PDB file of C-alpha atoms in Angstrom:
ATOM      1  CA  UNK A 273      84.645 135.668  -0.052  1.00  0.00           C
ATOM      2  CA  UNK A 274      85.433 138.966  -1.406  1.00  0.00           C
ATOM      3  CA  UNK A 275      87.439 141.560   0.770  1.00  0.00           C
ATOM      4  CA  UNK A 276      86.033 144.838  -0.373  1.00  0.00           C
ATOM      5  CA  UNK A 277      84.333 147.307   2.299  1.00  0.00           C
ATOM      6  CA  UNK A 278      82.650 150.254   2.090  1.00  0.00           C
ATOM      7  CA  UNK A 279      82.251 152.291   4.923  1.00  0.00           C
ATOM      8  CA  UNK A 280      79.729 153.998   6.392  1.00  0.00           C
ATOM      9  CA  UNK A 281      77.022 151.696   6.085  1.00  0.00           C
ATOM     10  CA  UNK A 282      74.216 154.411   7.042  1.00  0.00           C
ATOM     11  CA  UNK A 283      75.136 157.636   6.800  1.00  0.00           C
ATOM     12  CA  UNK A 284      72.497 160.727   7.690  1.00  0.00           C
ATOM     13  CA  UNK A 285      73.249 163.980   6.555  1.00  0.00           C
ATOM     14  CA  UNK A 286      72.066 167.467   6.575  1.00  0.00           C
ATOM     15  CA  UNK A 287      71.496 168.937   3.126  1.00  0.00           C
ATOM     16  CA  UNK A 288      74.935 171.342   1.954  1.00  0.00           C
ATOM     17  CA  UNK A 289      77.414 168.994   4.013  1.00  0.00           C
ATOM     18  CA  UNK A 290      80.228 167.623   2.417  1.00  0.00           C
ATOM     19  CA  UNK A 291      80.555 163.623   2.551  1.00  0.00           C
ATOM     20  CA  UNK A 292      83.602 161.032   1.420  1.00  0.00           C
ATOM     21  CA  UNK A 293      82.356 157.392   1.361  1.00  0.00           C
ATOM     22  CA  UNK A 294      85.436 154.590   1.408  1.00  0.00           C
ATOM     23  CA  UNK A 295      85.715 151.452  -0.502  1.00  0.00           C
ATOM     24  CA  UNK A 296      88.830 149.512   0.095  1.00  0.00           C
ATOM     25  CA  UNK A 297      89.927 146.667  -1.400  1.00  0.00           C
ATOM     26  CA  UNK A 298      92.558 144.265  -0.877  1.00  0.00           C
ATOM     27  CA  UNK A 299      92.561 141.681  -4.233  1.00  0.00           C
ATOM     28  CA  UNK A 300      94.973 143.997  -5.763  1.00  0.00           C
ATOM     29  CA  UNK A 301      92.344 144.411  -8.493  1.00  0.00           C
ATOM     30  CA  UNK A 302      93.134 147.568 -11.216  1.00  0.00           C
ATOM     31  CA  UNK A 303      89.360 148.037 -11.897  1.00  0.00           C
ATOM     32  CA  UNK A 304      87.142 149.744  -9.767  1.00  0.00           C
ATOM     33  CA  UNK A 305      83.406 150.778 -10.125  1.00  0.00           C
ATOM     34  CA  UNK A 306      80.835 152.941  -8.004  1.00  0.00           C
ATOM     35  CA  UNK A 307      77.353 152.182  -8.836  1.00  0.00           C
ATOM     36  CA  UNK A 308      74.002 154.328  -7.466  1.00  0.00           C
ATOM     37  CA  UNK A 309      71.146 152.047  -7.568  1.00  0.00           C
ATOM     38  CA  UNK A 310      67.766 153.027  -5.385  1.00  0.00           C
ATOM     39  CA  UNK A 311      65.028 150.572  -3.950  1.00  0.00           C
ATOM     40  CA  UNK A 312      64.005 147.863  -6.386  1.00  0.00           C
ATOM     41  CA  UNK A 313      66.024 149.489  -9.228  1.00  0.00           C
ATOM     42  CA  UNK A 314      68.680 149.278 -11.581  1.00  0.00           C
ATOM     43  CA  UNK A 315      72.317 149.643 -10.979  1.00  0.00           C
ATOM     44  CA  UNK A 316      73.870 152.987 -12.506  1.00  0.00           C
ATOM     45  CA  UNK A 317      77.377 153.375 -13.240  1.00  0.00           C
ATOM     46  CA  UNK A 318      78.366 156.549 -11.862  1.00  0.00           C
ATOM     47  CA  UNK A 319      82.746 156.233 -11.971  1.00  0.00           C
ATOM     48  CA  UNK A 320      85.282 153.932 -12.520  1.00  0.00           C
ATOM     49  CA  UNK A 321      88.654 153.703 -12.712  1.00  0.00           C
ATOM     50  CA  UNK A 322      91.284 151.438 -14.488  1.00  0.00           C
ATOM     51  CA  UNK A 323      94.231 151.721 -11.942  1.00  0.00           C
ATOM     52  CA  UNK A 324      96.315 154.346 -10.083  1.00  0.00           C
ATOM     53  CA  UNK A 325      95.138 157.868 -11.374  1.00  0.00           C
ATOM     54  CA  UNK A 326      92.730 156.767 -13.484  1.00  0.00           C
ATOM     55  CA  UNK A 327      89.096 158.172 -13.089  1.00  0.00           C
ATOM     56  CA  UNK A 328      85.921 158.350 -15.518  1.00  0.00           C
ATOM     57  CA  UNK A 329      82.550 159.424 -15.314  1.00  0.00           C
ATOM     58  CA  UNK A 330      80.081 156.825 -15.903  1.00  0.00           C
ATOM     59  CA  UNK A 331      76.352 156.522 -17.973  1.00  0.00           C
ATOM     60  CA  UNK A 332      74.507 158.283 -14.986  1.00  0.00           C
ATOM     61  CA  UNK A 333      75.689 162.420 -14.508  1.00  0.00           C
ATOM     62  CA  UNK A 334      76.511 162.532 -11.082  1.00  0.00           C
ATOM     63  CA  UNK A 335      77.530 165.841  -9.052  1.00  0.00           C
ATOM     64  CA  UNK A 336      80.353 163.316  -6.955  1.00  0.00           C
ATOM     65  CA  UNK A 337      84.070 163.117  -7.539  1.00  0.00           C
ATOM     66  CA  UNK A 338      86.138 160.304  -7.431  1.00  0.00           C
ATOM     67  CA  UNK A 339      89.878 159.738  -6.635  1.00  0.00           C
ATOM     68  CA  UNK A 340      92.406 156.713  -6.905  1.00  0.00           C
ATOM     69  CA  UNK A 341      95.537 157.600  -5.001  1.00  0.00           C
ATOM     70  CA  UNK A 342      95.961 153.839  -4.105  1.00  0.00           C
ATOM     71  CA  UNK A 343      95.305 150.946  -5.938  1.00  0.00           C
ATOM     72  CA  UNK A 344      93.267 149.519  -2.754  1.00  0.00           C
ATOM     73  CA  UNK A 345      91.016 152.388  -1.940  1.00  0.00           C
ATOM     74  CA  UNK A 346      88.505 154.664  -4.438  1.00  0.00           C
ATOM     75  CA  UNK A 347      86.953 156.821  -2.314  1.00  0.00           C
ATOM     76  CA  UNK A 348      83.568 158.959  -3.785  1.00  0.00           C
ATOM     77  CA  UNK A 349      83.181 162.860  -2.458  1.00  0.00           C
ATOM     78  CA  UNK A 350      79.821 164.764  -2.342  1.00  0.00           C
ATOM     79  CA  UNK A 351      81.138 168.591  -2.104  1.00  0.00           C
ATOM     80  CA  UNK A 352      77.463 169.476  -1.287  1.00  0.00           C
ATOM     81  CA  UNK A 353      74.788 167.087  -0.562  1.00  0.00           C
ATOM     82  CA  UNK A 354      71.342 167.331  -1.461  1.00  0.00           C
ATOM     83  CA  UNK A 355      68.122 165.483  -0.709  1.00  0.00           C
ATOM     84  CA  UNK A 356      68.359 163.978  -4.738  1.00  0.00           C
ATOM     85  CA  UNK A 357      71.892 162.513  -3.386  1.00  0.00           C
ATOM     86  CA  UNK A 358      69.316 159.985  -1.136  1.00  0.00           C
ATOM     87  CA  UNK A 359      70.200 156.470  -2.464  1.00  0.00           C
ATOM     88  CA  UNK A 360      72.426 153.486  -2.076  1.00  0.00           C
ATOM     89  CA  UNK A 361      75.969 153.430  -3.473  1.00  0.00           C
ATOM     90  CA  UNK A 362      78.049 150.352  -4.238  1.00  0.00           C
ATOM     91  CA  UNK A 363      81.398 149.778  -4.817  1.00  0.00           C
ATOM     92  CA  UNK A 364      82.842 147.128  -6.922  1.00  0.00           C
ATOM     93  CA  UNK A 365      86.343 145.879  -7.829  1.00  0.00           C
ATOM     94  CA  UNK A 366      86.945 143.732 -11.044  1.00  0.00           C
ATOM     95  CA  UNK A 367      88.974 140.678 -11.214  1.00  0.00           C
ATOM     96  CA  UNK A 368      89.833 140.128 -14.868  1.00  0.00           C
ATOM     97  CA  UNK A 369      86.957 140.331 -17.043  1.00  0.00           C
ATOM     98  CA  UNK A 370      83.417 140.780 -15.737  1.00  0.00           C
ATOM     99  CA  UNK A 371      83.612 139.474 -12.945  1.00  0.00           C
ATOM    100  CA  UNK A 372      82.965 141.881 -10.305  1.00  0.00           C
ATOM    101  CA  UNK A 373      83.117 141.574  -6.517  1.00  0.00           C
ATOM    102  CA  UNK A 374      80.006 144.084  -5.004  1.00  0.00           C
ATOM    103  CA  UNK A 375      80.812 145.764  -1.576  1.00  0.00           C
ATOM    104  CA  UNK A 376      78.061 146.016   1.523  1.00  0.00           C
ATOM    105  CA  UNK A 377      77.142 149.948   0.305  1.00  0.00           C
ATOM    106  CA  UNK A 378      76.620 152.786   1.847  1.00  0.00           C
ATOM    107  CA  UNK A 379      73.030 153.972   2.310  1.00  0.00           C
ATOM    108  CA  UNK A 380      72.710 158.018   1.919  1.00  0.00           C
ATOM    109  CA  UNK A 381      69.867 159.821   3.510  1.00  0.00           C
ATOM    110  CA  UNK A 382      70.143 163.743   2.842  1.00  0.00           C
ATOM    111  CA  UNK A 383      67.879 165.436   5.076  1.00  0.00           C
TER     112      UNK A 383
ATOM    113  CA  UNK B 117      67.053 150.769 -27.243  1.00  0.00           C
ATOM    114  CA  UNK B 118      68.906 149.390 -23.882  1.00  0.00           C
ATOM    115  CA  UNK B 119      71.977 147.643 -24.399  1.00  0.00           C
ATOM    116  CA  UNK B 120      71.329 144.273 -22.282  1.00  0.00           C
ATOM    117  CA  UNK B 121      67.550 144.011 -21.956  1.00  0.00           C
ATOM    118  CA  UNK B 122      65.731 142.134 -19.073  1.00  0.00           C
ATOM    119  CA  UNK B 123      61.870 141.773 -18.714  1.00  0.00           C
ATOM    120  CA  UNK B 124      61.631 143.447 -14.655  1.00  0.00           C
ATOM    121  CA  UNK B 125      59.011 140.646 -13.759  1.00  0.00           C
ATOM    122  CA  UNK B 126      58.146 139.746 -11.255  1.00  0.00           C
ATOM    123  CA  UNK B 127      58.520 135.921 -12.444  1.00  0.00           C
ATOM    124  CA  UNK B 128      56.481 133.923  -9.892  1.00  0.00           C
ATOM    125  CA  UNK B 129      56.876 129.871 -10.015  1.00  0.00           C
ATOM    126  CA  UNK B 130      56.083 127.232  -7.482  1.00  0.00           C
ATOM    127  CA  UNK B 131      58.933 125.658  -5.599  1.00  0.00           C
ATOM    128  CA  UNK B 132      60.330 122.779  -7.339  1.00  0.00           C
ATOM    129  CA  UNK B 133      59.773 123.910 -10.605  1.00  0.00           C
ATOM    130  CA  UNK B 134      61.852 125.327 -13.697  1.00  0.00           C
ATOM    131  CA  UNK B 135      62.821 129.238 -13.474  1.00  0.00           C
ATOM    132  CA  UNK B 136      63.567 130.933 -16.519  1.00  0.00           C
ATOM    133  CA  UNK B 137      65.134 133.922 -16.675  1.00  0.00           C
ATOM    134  CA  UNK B 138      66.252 135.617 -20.077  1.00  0.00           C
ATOM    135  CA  UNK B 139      68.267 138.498 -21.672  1.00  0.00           C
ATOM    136  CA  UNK B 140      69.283 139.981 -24.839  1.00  0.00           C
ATOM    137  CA  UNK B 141      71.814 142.405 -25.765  1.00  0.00           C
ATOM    138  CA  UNK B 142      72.662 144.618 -28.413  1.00  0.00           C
ATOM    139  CA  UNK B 143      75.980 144.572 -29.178  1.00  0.00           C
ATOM    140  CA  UNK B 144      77.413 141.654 -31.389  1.00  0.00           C
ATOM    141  CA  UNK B 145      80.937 142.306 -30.113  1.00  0.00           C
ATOM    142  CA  UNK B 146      80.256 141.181 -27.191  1.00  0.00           C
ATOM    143  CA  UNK B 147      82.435 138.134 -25.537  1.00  0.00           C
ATOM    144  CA  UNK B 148      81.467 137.441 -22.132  1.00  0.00           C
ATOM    145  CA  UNK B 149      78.170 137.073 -20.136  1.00  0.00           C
ATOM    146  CA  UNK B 150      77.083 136.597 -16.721  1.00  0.00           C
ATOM    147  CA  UNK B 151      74.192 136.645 -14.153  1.00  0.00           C
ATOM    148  CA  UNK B 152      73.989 137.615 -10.779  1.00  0.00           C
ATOM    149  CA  UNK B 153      72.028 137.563  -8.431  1.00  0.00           C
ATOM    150  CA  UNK B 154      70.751 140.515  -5.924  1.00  0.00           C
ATOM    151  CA  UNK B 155      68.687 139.511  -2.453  1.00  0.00           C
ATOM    152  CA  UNK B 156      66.572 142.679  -1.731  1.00  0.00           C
ATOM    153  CA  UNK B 157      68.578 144.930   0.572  1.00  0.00           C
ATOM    154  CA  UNK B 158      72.055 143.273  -0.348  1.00  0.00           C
ATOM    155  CA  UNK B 159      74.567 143.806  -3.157  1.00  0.00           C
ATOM    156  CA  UNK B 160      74.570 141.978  -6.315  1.00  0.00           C
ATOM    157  CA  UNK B 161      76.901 138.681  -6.558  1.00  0.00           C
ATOM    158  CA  UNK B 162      78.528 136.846  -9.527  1.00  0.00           C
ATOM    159  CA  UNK B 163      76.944 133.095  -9.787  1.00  0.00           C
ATOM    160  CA  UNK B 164      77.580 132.555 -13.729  1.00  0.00           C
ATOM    161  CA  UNK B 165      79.227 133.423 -16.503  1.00  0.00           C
ATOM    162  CA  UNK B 166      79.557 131.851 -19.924  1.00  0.00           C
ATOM    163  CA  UNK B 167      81.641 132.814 -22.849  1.00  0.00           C
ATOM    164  CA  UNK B 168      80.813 130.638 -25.793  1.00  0.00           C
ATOM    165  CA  UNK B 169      77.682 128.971 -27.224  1.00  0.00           C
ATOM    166  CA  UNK B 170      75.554 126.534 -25.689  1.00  0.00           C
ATOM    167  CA  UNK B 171      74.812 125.307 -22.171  1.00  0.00           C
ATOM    168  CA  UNK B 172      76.862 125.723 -19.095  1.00  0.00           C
ATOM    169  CA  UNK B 173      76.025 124.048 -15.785  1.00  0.00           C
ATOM    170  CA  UNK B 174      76.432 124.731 -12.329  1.00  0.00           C
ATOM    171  CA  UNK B 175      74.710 123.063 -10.070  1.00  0.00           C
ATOM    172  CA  UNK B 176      70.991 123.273 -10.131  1.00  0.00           C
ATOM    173  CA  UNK B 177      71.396 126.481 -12.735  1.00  0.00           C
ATOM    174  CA  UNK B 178      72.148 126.491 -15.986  1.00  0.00           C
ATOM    175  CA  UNK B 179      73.265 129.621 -18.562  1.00  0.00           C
ATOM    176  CA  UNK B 180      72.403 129.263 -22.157  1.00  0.00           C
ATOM    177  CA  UNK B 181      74.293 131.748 -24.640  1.00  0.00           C
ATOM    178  CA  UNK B 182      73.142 132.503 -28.385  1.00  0.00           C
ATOM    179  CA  UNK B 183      75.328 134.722 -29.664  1.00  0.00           C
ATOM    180  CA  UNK B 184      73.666 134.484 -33.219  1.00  0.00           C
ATOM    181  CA  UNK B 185      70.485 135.542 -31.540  1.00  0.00           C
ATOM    182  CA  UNK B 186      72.326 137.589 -28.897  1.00  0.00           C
ATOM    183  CA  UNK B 187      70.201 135.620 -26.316  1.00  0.00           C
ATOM    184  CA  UNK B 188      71.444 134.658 -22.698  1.00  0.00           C
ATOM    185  CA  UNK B 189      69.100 133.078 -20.783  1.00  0.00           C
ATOM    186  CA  UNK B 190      69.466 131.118 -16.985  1.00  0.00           C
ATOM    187  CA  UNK B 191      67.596 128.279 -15.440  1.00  0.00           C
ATOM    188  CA  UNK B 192      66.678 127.205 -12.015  1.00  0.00           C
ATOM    189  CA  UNK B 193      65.798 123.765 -11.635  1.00  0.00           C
ATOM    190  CA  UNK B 194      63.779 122.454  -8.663  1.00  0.00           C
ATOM    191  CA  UNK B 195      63.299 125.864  -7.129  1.00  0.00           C
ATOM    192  CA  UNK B 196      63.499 127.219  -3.666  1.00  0.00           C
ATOM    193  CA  UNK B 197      61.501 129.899  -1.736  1.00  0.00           C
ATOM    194  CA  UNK B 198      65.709 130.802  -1.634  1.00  0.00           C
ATOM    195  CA  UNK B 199      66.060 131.956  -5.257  1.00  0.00           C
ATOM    196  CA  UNK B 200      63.398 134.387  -4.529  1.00  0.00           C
ATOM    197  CA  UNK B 201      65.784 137.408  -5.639  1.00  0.00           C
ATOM    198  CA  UNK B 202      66.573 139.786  -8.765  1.00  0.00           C
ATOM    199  CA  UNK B 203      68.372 138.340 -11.164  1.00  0.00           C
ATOM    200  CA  UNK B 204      71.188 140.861 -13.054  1.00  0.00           C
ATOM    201  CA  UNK B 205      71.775 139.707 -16.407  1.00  0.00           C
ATOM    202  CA  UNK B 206      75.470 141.634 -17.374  1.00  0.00           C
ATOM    203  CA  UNK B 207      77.199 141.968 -20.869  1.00  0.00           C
ATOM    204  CA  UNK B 208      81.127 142.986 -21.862  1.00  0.00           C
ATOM    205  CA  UNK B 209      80.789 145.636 -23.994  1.00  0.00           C
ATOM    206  CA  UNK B 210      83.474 146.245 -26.981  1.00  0.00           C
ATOM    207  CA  UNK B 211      85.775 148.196 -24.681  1.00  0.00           C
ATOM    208  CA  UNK B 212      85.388 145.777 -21.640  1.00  0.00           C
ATOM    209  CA  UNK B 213      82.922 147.543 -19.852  1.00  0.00           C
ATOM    210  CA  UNK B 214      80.044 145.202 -18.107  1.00  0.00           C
ATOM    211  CA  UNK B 215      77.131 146.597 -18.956  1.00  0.00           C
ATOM    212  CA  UNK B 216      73.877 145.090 -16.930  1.00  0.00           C
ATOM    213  CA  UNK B 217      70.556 144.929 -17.156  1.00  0.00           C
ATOM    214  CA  UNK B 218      67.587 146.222 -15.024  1.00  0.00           C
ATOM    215  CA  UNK B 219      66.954 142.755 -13.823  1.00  0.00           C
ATOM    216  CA  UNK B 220      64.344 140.210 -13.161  1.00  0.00           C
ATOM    217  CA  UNK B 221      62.484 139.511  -9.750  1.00  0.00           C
ATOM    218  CA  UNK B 222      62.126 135.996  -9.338  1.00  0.00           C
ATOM    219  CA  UNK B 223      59.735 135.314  -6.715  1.00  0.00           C
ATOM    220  CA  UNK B 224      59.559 131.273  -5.900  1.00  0.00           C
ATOM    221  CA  UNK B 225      56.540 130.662  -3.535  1.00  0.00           C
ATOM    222  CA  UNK B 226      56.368 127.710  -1.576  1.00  0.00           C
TER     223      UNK B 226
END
């Protein structure tokens, strides 16, 4: 079973709030991903990183930042929210190759 | 054109019989494939991967690669109202990135 978590599950916010969601894992893997991917929809890439202080933009613009102090955590930050921000995002880590382990997500509701 | 292509279904089959799912992918550098598979409201998990040519079995699923034809392609044998799910087809690009498709809805009705 994999051991990466994502926390909040739900989150509800008002629109112009700032917002961190966590993903933490603890394979030791060097790769991590965040993906955005709405109802019945494809997964977008949105950051990743290759291992301590490493962070890139993915395929899909996104207005959130991304940090990777620690190899176990990668934390994404909304500075200002905004009812387009609505969607689930998923965190992955990467054990070698391709073969990535998904977290629960976080489901975003900007109001 | 998309880089790992996926028809979005949805594939409907009676249970018990053959699902079959299939990809293809643009880039002819690419080394390693995999499927996974994504229950609605859940996240997506790894349940094959294949690196070379030919047939690799797992089970009652099995992932067919064709690199000449850059074809990837998964069966379901005898198939449950339980494979009723998306199915992620996912590429390594040339610089290791996994690149996946939009995916295909199986829907297996009993």
């Amino acid at each position: 079973e994999a051991d990466i978590y994502q926390t909040p599950r739900y989150l509800v916010i008002g629109t112009g709030k700032k917002i961190t969601l966590e993903c933490s894992q603890t394979m030791g893997h060097d790769k991590m991903y965040w993906y955005q991917q709405d109802p019945g929809m494809e997964l977008h890439l949105i950051h990743y990183s290759y291992g301590v202080n490493s962070t890139e933009k993915g395929d899909l613009s996104s207005e959130s930042t991304v940090s990777r102090i620690r190899t176990e955590h990668f934390p994404l930050t909304l500075e200002s929210a905004r009812p387009s921000h609505t969607s689930q995002y998923l965190c992955a880590s990467e054990q070698g190759i391709g073969i990535q382990y998904f977290g629960a997500g976080t489901r975003l509701s900007v109001l | 054109q998309k880089e790992v292509e996926q028809n979005s279904g949805p594939l409907s089959v009676p249970e018990g019989a053959i699902a079959s799912l299939n990809c293809t992918y643009s880039d002819r550098g690419s080394q390693s494939f995999f499927w996974y598979r994504q229950y609605s409201g859940k996240s997506p998990e790894l349940i094959m991967s294949i690196y070379s040519n030919g047939d690799k079995e797992d089970g009652r699923f099995t992932a067919q690669l064709n690199k000449a034809s850059q074809y990837v392609s998964l069966l379901i044998r005898d198939s449950q109202p339980s494979d009723s799910a998306t199915y992620l087809c996912a590429v390594t690009s040339n610089t290791g990135k996994l690149i996946f498709g939009q995916g295909t809805t199986l829907q297996v009705k009993p």
